[in-house]
Amino acid sequence: MRIPPGSTIGIIGGGQLGRMLAGAAAELGYKCHVLAPDADPPAADVAAHCTRADYADCDALGRFADAVDVATYEFENLPADALARLGAKLRPGVASLEIAQDRAVEKDFIERTGGRVARWARVDSDDDARAAEAALGLPLVLKGRRLGYDGKGQAWAREAGSAVAAWNAIGREPAVAEAGIAFEAEFSIILARAADGATAVWDVPLNLHAEGILRRSQLPAPALVEAQADEAIATATALAAALGHVGVLTVEFFACADGPIVNEIAPRVHNSGHWTIEGAVTSQFEQHIRAICGLPLGSTRRIAPAVTMDNLIGDDVLGWEKIAADPEAKLHLYGKGAPRPGRKMGHVTRLG
Ligand code: ATP
Ligand code: MG
């Protein structure tokens, strides 16, 4: 199925990822139609059409489905049953969404596909929380199965007997407990998969987090990460194939002394791939549009010896004038209005 330029691409979700997807789509001659519940979604600023509706509003989804030639999503916390009505127009399909939006289903899937994850257990009761602490040891992180992002909905248990308190701290939602990993570094594999199964992978960024939020991605990654890249790429490629994924897929990894461990999957473009806008022949955003529209994949070749992408989180964005005054800094602002603590407001990329 080839969706030619001039067609309309539906983007479900109105955040910065949707905004950057719409920009890339426009460069290839497509129009975008954003569906989001928010009053003023950042993606709508750069899209031809916007429907403001709840993601579970079946009437609105039906009209949206009729209005677009292909549809994609920019985040995964969406009602899969409602999106299923988009049928074959939805790329990636519902399977990628269903698996990535539930941490327990996701971990089962990764293990069945041959990937390694942190030792984990389901937690649905106080007894489960105590049993997880006994089985997995400390430290332990409790994560809500659904709706997490940027480390939200997570709590650590570090002292004996504190797993129940950690589960309480995340609201006693259905959860997973994960053994804390003493990783050496974090990195991500970002790949694109076409409908015919062709895949393209970018170079591997080192990802630096603070308080559960990505702060910086940088390339080249250190040798200890590079040494694990081939194994991680094989895992990510197998996961994408098992999902029948079409589009960009991101797999976050912990680099451990005994090899790569999968942290989680994002069935979409990813913050750790923003460096590709200036740093690669084809950005993750253009590549996603190419994949879902049935165009050939572009080259993922890195075009600078070193690339650094820094997020502008919360008040960081107030320094935009200084960044804009640096002729070597590529400033991206998401048009989100007032900064809030922990909110991703923009990013800046530097080639070296
Ligand atoms: P995002 O969607 O922004 O990637 P998230 O809310 O899905 O975030 P995770 O990726 O699960 O969160 O965790 C955020 C960060 O917390 C990780 O990148 C890592 O730094 C740390 N972390 C998560 N799980 C573990 C673990 N089992 N052991 C050690 N550190 C962890
Ligand atoms: Mg993560």
CSV table of C-alpha atoms and ligand atoms in Angstrom, one decimal:
chain,number,residue,atom,x,y,z
A,1,MET,CA,0.0,0.0,0.0
A,2,ARG,CA,1.7,3.2,-1.2
A,3,ILE,CA,0.2,6.5,0.1
A,4,PRO,CA,1.4,9.1,-2.4
A,5,PRO,CA,2.4,12.7,-1.4
A,6,GLY,CA,-0.6,14.9,-1.4
A,7,SER,CA,-2.5,12.4,0.8
A,8,THR,CA,-3.5,13.1,4.4
A,9,ILE,CA,-1.8,11.4,7.3
A,10,GLY,CA,-3.7,11.2,10.6
A,11,ILE,CA,-1.7,11.6,13.7
A,12,ILE,CA,-3.3,10.5,17.0
A,13,GLY,CA,-1.8,12.5,19.8
A,14,GLY,CA,-0.9,16.2,19.7
A,15,GLY,CA,2.4,16.5,21.5
A,16,GLN,CA,5.9,17.4,20.3
A,17,LEU,CA,6.4,14.0,18.6
A,18,GLY,CA,3.3,14.6,16.6
A,19,ARG,CA,4.5,18.1,15.8
A,20,MET,CA,7.8,16.9,14.5
A,21,LEU,CA,6.1,14.1,12.5
A,22,ALA,CA,3.8,16.7,10.9
A,23,GLY,CA,6.8,18.8,10.0
A,24,ALA,CA,8.5,15.9,8.3
A,25,ALA,CA,5.3,14.9,6.5
A,26,ALA,CA,4.9,18.4,5.2
A,27,GLU,CA,8.5,18.3,3.7
A,28,LEU,CA,7.4,15.3,1.7
A,29,GLY,CA,4.3,17.0,0.5
A,30,TYR,CA,1.7,15.4,2.8
A,31,LYS,CA,-1.0,17.0,4.8
A,32,CYS,CA,-1.6,16.0,8.4
A,33,HIS,CA,-4.8,15.8,10.5
A,34,VAL,CA,-4.2,15.7,14.3
A,35,LEU,CA,-6.6,14.0,16.7
A,36,ALA,CA,-6.1,15.1,20.3
A,37,PRO,CA,-8.3,16.0,23.3
A,38,ASP,CA,-6.2,19.0,24.4
A,39,ALA,CA,-7.3,22.5,23.9
A,40,ASP,CA,-4.1,23.6,22.2
A,41,PRO,CA,-2.0,20.7,21.1
A,42,PRO,CA,1.5,21.6,19.9
A,43,ALA,CA,1.1,19.4,16.8
A,44,ALA,CA,-2.0,21.3,15.7
A,45,ASP,CA,0.2,24.4,15.1
A,46,VAL,CA,1.8,22.7,12.1
A,47,ALA,CA,-1.0,20.5,10.8
A,48,ALA,CA,-3.6,21.2,8.2
A,49,HIS,CA,-6.5,19.9,10.3
A,50,CYS,CA,-7.1,19.1,13.9
A,51,THR,CA,-10.0,17.2,15.5
A,52,ARG,CA,-10.4,17.9,19.2
A,53,ALA,CA,-11.9,14.8,20.6
A,54,ASP,CA,-11.3,12.1,23.3
A,55,TYR,CA,-9.4,9.1,22.0
A,56,ALA,CA,-12.3,6.8,23.0
A,57,ASP,CA,-14.9,8.9,21.1
A,58,CYS,CA,-15.9,6.3,18.5
A,59,ASP,CA,-17.9,8.8,16.4
A,60,ALA,CA,-15.0,11.2,16.2
A,61,LEU,CA,-12.6,8.4,15.4
A,62,GLY,CA,-14.9,7.1,12.7
A,63,ARG,CA,-15.0,10.6,11.0
A,64,PHE,CA,-11.2,10.9,11.5
A,65,ALA,CA,-10.7,7.4,9.9
A,66,ASP,CA,-12.8,8.5,6.8
A,67,ALA,CA,-10.8,11.8,6.5
A,68,VAL,CA,-7.3,10.3,6.5
A,69,ASP,CA,-5.5,8.0,4.1
A,70,VAL,CA,-3.3,6.5,6.8
A,71,ALA,CA,-3.1,7.0,10.5
A,72,THR,CA,-0.4,6.7,13.1
A,73,TYR,CA,0.0,7.4,16.8
A,74,GLU,CA,2.6,9.5,18.6
A,75,PHE,CA,2.2,7.9,22.1
A,76,GLU,CA,1.0,4.6,23.3
A,77,ASN,CA,-1.5,5.3,26.1
A,78,LEU,CA,-4.5,5.0,23.8
A,79,PRO,CA,-7.6,2.8,23.9
A,80,ALA,CA,-6.6,-0.1,21.6
A,81,ASP,CA,-10.2,-1.2,21.1
A,82,ALA,CA,-11.3,2.2,19.8
A,83,LEU,CA,-8.2,2.5,17.5
A,84,ALA,CA,-8.9,-0.9,16.1
A,85,ARG,CA,-11.7,0.7,14.1
A,86,LEU,CA,-9.0,2.3,11.9
A,87,GLY,CA,-8.2,-1.2,10.7
A,88,ALA,CA,-5.4,-1.4,8.0
A,89,LYS,CA,-5.2,2.3,7.9
A,90,LEU,CA,-3.5,2.3,11.3
A,91,ARG,CA,0.3,2.0,11.0
A,92,PRO,CA,1.9,0.7,13.2
A,93,GLY,CA,-1.0,-1.6,13.9
A,94,VAL,CA,-2.9,-2.3,17.1
A,95,ALA,CA,-0.6,-5.2,18.1
A,96,SER,CA,2.3,-2.8,18.7
A,97,LEU,CA,0.1,-0.5,20.7
A,98,GLU,CA,-1.4,-3.3,22.9
A,99,ILE,CA,1.9,-4.8,23.8
A,100,ALA,CA,3.8,-1.5,24.5
A,101,GLN,CA,1.0,0.0,26.6
A,102,ASP,CA,1.0,-2.6,29.3
A,103,ARG,CA,4.3,-3.3,31.1
A,104,ALA,CA,3.4,-6.9,32.1
A,105,VAL,CA,2.2,-7.8,28.5
A,106,GLU,CA,5.3,-6.1,27.2
A,107,LYS,CA,7.7,-8.1,29.4
A,108,ASP,CA,6.0,-11.4,28.6
A,109,PHE,CA,6.3,-10.6,24.9
A,110,ILE,CA,10.0,-9.6,25.1
A,111,GLU,CA,10.9,-12.8,27.0
A,112,ARG,CA,8.9,-14.9,24.5
A,113,THR,CA,10.7,-13.2,21.6
A,114,GLY,CA,14.1,-14.0,23.2
A,115,GLY,CA,15.0,-10.7,24.8
A,116,ARG,CA,16.3,-10.3,28.3
A,117,VAL,CA,14.4,-8.1,30.8
A,118,ALA,CA,15.0,-7.3,34.5
A,119,ARG,CA,13.7,-9.9,36.8
A,120,TRP,CA,10.1,-8.9,37.4
A,121,ALA,CA,6.7,-9.9,38.9
A,122,ARG,CA,3.1,-8.8,38.6
A,123,VAL,CA,1.8,-6.9,41.6
A,124,ASP,CA,-2.0,-6.7,42.2
A,125,SER,CA,-2.1,-7.0,46.0
A,126,ASP,CA,-0.1,-6.3,49.2
A,127,ASP,CA,0.8,-10.0,49.2
A,128,ASP,CA,2.1,-9.7,45.7
A,129,ALA,CA,4.3,-6.8,46.7
A,130,ARG,CA,5.7,-8.6,49.7
A,131,ALA,CA,6.3,-11.7,47.5
A,132,ALA,CA,8.0,-9.6,44.8
A,133,GLU,CA,10.4,-8.2,47.4
A,134,ALA,CA,11.2,-11.7,48.8
A,135,ALA,CA,11.8,-13.1,45.3
A,136,LEU,CA,13.5,-10.2,43.6
A,137,GLY,CA,15.4,-8.5,46.5
A,138,LEU,CA,16.2,-4.8,46.9
A,139,PRO,CA,16.3,-2.3,45.5
A,140,LEU,CA,13.0,-2.8,43.6
A,141,VAL,CA,11.0,-0.5,41.4
A,142,LEU,CA,7.2,-0.6,41.3
A,143,LYS,CA,5.8,0.7,38.0
A,144,GLY,CA,2.1,1.0,37.1
A,145,ARG,CA,1.4,-1.3,34.2
A,146,ARG,CA,-0.2,1.4,32.2
A,147,LEU,CA,0.0,5.2,31.6
A,148,GLY,CA,3.6,5.8,32.7
A,149,TYR,CA,5.9,8.2,31.0
A,150,ASP,CA,9.0,10.2,32.1
A,151,GLY,CA,9.3,8.0,35.2
A,152,LYS,CA,5.8,8.9,36.4
A,153,GLY,CA,3.8,6.2,38.1
A,154,GLN,CA,7.0,4.6,39.5
A,155,ALA,CA,8.3,4.3,43.1
A,156,TRP,CA,11.4,2.6,44.5
A,157,ALA,CA,11.6,0.3,47.5
A,158,ARG,CA,15.1,0.4,49.0
A,159,GLU,CA,14.5,-0.7,52.6
A,160,ALA,CA,13.4,-4.1,53.8
A,161,GLY,CA,9.6,-4.3,54.0
A,162,SER,CA,9.0,-1.2,51.9
A,163,ALA,CA,7.6,-2.8,48.7
A,164,VAL,CA,4.0,-2.3,49.9
A,165,ALA,CA,4.7,1.3,50.7
A,166,ALA,CA,6.1,1.7,47.1
A,167,TRP,CA,3.0,0.1,45.7
A,168,ASN,CA,0.9,2.5,47.8
A,169,ALA,CA,2.9,5.4,46.5
A,170,ILE,CA,1.8,4.6,42.9
A,171,GLY,CA,-1.8,4.4,43.9
A,172,ARG,CA,-2.2,0.6,44.3
A,173,GLU,CA,-2.7,0.3,40.5
A,174,PRO,CA,-2.1,-3.0,38.7
A,175,ALA,CA,1.7,-2.9,38.6
A,176,VAL,CA,4.9,-4.7,37.9
A,177,ALA,CA,7.9,-4.9,40.3
A,178,GLU,CA,11.3,-4.9,38.7
A,179,ALA,CA,14.6,-5.7,40.2
A,180,GLY,CA,16.8,-2.6,40.2
A,181,ILE,CA,19.5,-3.0,37.6
A,182,ALA,CA,23.0,-1.8,38.4
A,183,PHE,CA,23.6,-0.9,34.8
A,184,GLU,CA,26.8,0.7,33.3
A,185,ALA,CA,24.9,2.9,30.9
A,186,GLU,CA,21.6,3.3,29.1
A,187,PHE,CA,21.1,3.3,25.3
A,188,SER,CA,18.4,2.9,22.8
A,189,ILE,CA,18.0,1.1,19.5
A,190,ILE,CA,15.8,3.1,17.1
A,191,LEU,CA,14.8,1.3,14.0
A,192,ALA,CA,12.4,1.7,11.2
A,193,ARG,CA,10.5,-1.3,9.7
A,194,ALA,CA,8.8,-1.1,6.3
A,195,ALA,CA,5.6,-3.1,5.5
A,196,ASP,CA,7.8,-5.5,3.4
A,197,GLY,CA,10.0,-6.2,6.4
A,198,ALA,CA,12.9,-4.1,5.4
A,199,THR,CA,14.6,-2.5,8.4
A,200,ALA,CA,17.0,0.4,8.9
A,201,VAL,CA,18.7,1.2,12.2
A,202,TRP,CA,20.4,4.4,13.3
A,203,ASP,CA,23.6,4.6,15.3
A,204,VAL,CA,23.2,4.0,19.0
A,205,PRO,CA,22.9,6.9,21.4
A,206,LEU,CA,24.1,6.9,25.0
A,207,ASN,CA,21.1,8.1,27.0
A,208,LEU,CA,21.6,10.1,30.3
A,209,HIS,CA,18.6,10.4,32.6
A,210,ALA,CA,17.9,12.3,35.8
A,211,GLU,CA,14.8,11.6,37.9
A,212,GLY,CA,13.4,9.2,35.4
A,213,ILE,CA,13.5,11.8,32.5
A,214,LEU,CA,15.9,11.7,29.6
A,215,ARG,CA,18.3,14.7,29.8
A,216,ARG,CA,20.8,14.0,27.0
A,217,SER,CA,21.5,11.6,24.2
A,218,GLN,CA,25.0,11.6,22.7
A,219,LEU,CA,26.9,9.9,19.9
A,220,PRO,CA,29.1,8.2,19.5
A,221,ALA,CA,28.3,6.0,22.5
A,222,PRO,CA,31.1,4.8,24.7
A,223,ALA,CA,32.9,1.5,23.8
A,224,LEU,CA,31.0,-0.5,26.4
A,225,VAL,CA,27.7,0.4,24.6
A,226,GLU,CA,29.1,0.0,21.1
A,227,ALA,CA,30.2,-3.5,22.1
A,228,GLN,CA,26.6,-4.4,22.9
A,229,ALA,CA,25.0,-2.8,19.9
A,230,ASP,CA,24.9,-5.8,17.6
A,231,GLU,CA,23.1,-8.0,20.1
A,232,ALA,CA,20.7,-5.2,21.0
A,233,ILE,CA,19.9,-4.6,17.3
A,234,ALA,CA,19.2,-8.3,16.8
A,235,THR,CA,16.8,-8.2,19.7
A,236,ALA,CA,15.1,-5.0,18.6
A,237,THR,CA,14.8,-6.3,15.0
A,238,ALA,CA,13.2,-9.6,16.3
A,239,LEU,CA,10.7,-7.6,18.4
A,240,ALA,CA,9.7,-5.4,15.4
A,241,ALA,CA,9.2,-8.5,13.2
A,242,ALA,CA,7.2,-10.3,15.9
A,243,LEU,CA,4.9,-7.3,16.1
A,244,GLY,CA,4.6,-7.0,12.4
A,245,HIS,CA,5.5,-3.4,13.2
A,246,VAL,CA,5.4,-0.8,10.4
A,247,GLY,CA,7.1,2.5,11.3
A,248,VAL,CA,9.8,3.5,13.8
A,249,LEU,CA,10.2,1.4,16.9
A,250,THR,CA,12.4,2.2,19.8
A,251,VAL,CA,13.8,-0.2,22.3
A,252,GLU,CA,15.4,1.2,25.5
A,253,PHE,CA,18.3,-0.9,26.9
A,254,PHE,CA,20.4,-1.1,30.0
A,255,ALA,CA,24.0,-1.9,29.2
A,256,CYS,CA,25.0,-4.4,31.9
A,257,ALA,CA,28.3,-6.2,32.6
A,258,ASP,CA,26.8,-9.4,31.1
A,259,GLY,CA,25.2,-7.8,28.1
A,260,PRO,CA,22.1,-5.7,27.1
A,261,ILE,CA,18.8,-5.9,29.0
A,262,VAL,CA,15.6,-4.5,27.5
A,263,ASN,CA,14.0,-1.8,29.6
A,264,GLU,CA,11.0,-1.0,27.5
A,265,ILE,CA,9.6,-0.6,24.0
A,266,ALA,CA,8.1,2.5,22.5
A,267,PRO,CA,6.2,1.7,19.3
A,268,ARG,CA,7.1,5.2,17.8
A,269,VAL,CA,9.6,7.9,17.3
A,270,HIS,CA,11.4,8.6,20.6
A,271,ASN,CA,13.1,11.5,22.4
A,272,SER,CA,16.5,9.7,22.2
A,273,GLY,CA,16.1,9.8,18.4
A,274,HIS,CA,15.8,13.6,18.1
A,275,TRP,CA,19.5,13.8,17.3
A,276,THR,CA,18.7,12.3,13.9
A,277,ILE,CA,17.0,15.5,12.7
A,278,GLU,CA,20.4,17.2,12.1
A,279,GLY,CA,22.7,14.3,12.8
A,280,ALA,CA,21.6,11.7,10.2
A,281,VAL,CA,20.7,11.7,6.4
A,282,THR,CA,17.1,10.7,7.3
A,283,SER,CA,15.5,11.7,10.6
A,284,GLN,CA,13.4,9.4,12.6
A,285,PHE,CA,10.4,11.5,11.8
A,286,GLU,CA,10.9,11.4,8.0
A,287,GLN,CA,11.6,7.7,8.2
A,288,HIS,CA,8.4,7.0,10.1
A,289,ILE,CA,6.4,8.9,7.4
A,290,ARG,CA,8.2,7.0,4.7
A,291,ALA,CA,7.5,3.7,6.4
A,292,ILE,CA,3.8,4.2,7.0
A,293,CYS,CA,3.3,5.7,3.5
A,294,GLY,CA,5.0,2.8,1.8
A,295,LEU,CA,7.9,4.9,0.5
A,296,PRO,CA,11.4,3.3,0.5
A,297,LEU,CA,13.4,3.8,3.7
A,298,GLY,CA,16.0,6.5,3.6
A,299,SER,CA,19.7,6.2,4.8
A,300,THR,CA,20.2,6.3,8.5
A,301,ARG,CA,23.9,7.3,8.1
A,302,ARG,CA,25.2,9.6,10.8
A,303,ILE,CA,26.6,12.8,9.1
A,304,ALA,CA,28.7,14.2,12.0
A,305,PRO,CA,31.5,12.6,14.1
A,306,ALA,CA,29.7,13.6,17.3
A,307,VAL,CA,26.1,14.6,18.1
A,308,THR,CA,24.7,15.8,21.4
A,309,MET,CA,20.9,16.4,22.0
A,310,ASP,CA,19.9,18.1,25.3
A,311,ASN,CA,16.4,18.3,26.4
A,312,LEU,CA,15.0,21.6,27.6
A,313,ILE,CA,12.9,20.6,30.6
A,314,GLY,CA,10.8,23.0,32.6
A,315,ASP,CA,12.6,26.3,33.2
A,316,ASP,CA,15.5,25.2,31.0
A,317,VAL,CA,13.5,26.7,28.2
A,318,LEU,CA,13.8,30.2,29.7
A,319,GLY,CA,17.4,30.1,28.5
A,320,TRP,CA,16.3,29.9,24.8
A,321,GLU,CA,17.7,33.3,23.9
A,322,LYS,CA,21.2,32.3,24.9
A,323,ILE,CA,20.9,29.1,22.9
A,324,ALA,CA,19.4,30.9,19.9
A,325,ALA,CA,22.5,33.2,20.1
A,326,ASP,CA,24.8,30.3,19.7
A,327,PRO,CA,25.1,29.9,15.9
A,328,GLU,CA,26.1,26.2,16.3
A,329,ALA,CA,23.1,25.2,18.4
A,330,LYS,CA,20.0,23.9,16.7
A,331,LEU,CA,17.1,25.0,18.9
A,332,HIS,CA,13.8,23.2,18.8
A,333,LEU,CA,10.9,24.7,20.8
A,334,TYR,CA,7.6,22.8,21.1
A,335,GLY,CA,5.2,25.8,21.5
A,336,LYS,CA,3.9,24.5,24.8
A,337,GLY,CA,3.4,27.9,26.6
A,338,ALA,CA,4.2,28.1,30.3
A,339,PRO,CA,7.0,25.8,31.5
A,340,ARG,CA,6.1,23.3,34.3
A,341,PRO,CA,8.6,21.3,36.3
A,342,GLY,CA,9.5,18.1,34.4
A,343,ARG,CA,7.7,19.2,31.2
A,344,LYS,CA,9.6,18.7,28.0
A,345,MET,CA,9.6,22.2,26.4
A,346,GLY,CA,12.2,21.8,23.6
A,347,HIS,CA,15.6,20.4,22.8
A,348,VAL,CA,18.9,21.6,21.4
A,349,THR,CA,21.2,19.6,19.2
A,350,ARG,CA,24.9,20.3,18.5
A,351,LEU,CA,27.0,18.6,15.9
A,352,GLY,CA,30.7,18.2,16.7
B,1,ATP,P1,9.9,7.1,29.3
B,1,ATP,O1,8.6,6.8,28.7
B,1,ATP,O2,10.2,8.5,29.4
B,1,ATP,O3,11.0,6.3,28.8
B,1,ATP,P2,9.0,5.6,31.6
B,1,ATP,O4,8.1,6.3,32.5
B,1,ATP,O5,8.5,4.6,30.8
B,1,ATP,O6,9.8,6.6,30.9
B,1,ATP,P3,11.2,3.8,32.4
B,1,ATP,O7,11.9,3.8,31.1
B,1,ATP,O8,10.6,2.5,32.9
B,1,ATP,O9,10.1,5.0,32.6
B,1,ATP,O10,12.2,4.3,33.6
B,1,ATP,C1,12.8,5.6,33.5
B,1,ATP,C2,14.2,5.5,34.0
B,1,ATP,O11,14.3,5.0,35.3
B,1,ATP,C3,15.0,4.5,33.2
B,1,ATP,O12,15.5,5.1,32.0
B,1,ATP,C4,16.2,4.2,34.2
B,1,ATP,O13,17.1,5.3,34.3
B,1,ATP,C5,15.4,4.1,35.5
B,1,ATP,N1,14.9,2.7,35.7
B,1,ATP,C6,13.8,2.2,35.3
B,1,ATP,N2,13.7,0.9,35.6
B,1,ATP,C7,14.8,0.6,36.2
B,1,ATP,C8,15.4,-0.7,36.8
B,1,ATP,N3,14.7,-1.8,36.8
B,1,ATP,N4,16.6,-0.6,37.3
B,1,ATP,C9,17.3,0.6,37.3
B,1,ATP,N5,16.9,1.7,36.8
B,1,ATP,C10,15.7,1.7,36.3
B,2,MG,MG,11.8,4.7,29.4
